[in-house]
XYZ file of C-alpha atoms in Angstrom:
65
model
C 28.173 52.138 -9.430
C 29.626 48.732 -11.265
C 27.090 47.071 -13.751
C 25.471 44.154 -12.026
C 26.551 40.855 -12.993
C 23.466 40.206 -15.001
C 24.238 42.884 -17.146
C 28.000 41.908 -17.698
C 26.872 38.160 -18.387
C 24.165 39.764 -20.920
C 26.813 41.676 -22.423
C 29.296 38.808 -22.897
C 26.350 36.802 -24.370
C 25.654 39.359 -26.979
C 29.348 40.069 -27.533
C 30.164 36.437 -28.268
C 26.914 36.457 -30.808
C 28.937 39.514 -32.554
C 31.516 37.234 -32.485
C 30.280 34.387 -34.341
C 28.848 35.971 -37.046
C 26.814 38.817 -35.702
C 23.597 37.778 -36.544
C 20.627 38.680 -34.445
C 20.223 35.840 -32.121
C 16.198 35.165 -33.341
C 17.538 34.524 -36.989
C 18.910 30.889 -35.066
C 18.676 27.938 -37.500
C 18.186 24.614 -36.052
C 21.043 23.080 -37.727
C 23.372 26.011 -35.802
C 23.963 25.124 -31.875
C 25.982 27.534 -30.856
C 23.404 30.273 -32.121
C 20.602 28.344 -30.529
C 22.301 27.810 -27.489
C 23.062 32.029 -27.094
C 19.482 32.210 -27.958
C 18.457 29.655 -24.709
C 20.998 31.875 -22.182
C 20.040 34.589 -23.198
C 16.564 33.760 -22.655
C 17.204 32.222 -19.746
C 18.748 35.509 -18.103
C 16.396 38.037 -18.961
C 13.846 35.746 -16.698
C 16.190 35.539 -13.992
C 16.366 37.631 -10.780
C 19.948 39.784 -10.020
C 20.332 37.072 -7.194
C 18.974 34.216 -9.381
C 21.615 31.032 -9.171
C 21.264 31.036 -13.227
C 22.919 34.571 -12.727
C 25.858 32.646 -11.547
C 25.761 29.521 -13.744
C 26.040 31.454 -16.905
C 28.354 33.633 -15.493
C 30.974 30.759 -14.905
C 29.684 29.238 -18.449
C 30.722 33.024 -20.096
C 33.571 33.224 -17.830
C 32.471 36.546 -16.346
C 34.583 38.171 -13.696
């Protein structure tokens, strides 16, 4: 069976983090957005339901198919 799309939004999330830099997203500075903002999605979709509409939105952020 496919992965859900939670899990291929969580993996795009981490694999963009690996991308810029690599650090572990809890090491975010507050002078560093784009590690902080990771940080907030990522967050964000482990709370979510599979069918949750924040599921969706960061799916179209990440661009996941």
């Amino acid at each position: 069976m496919a992965e859900s799309l939670k899990d291929r939004v969580r993996e795009k999330i981490l694999r963009q983090r690996a991308e810029d830099g690599g650090r572990p997203i809890g090491d975010a500075e507050g002078d560093d957005p784009r590690l902080m903002d990771l940080r907030s999605d990522l967050a964000m979709l482990e709370q979510a339901g599979e069918d949750d509409p924040i599921v969706q939105h960061l799916a179209a952020k990440y661009w996941v198919p």
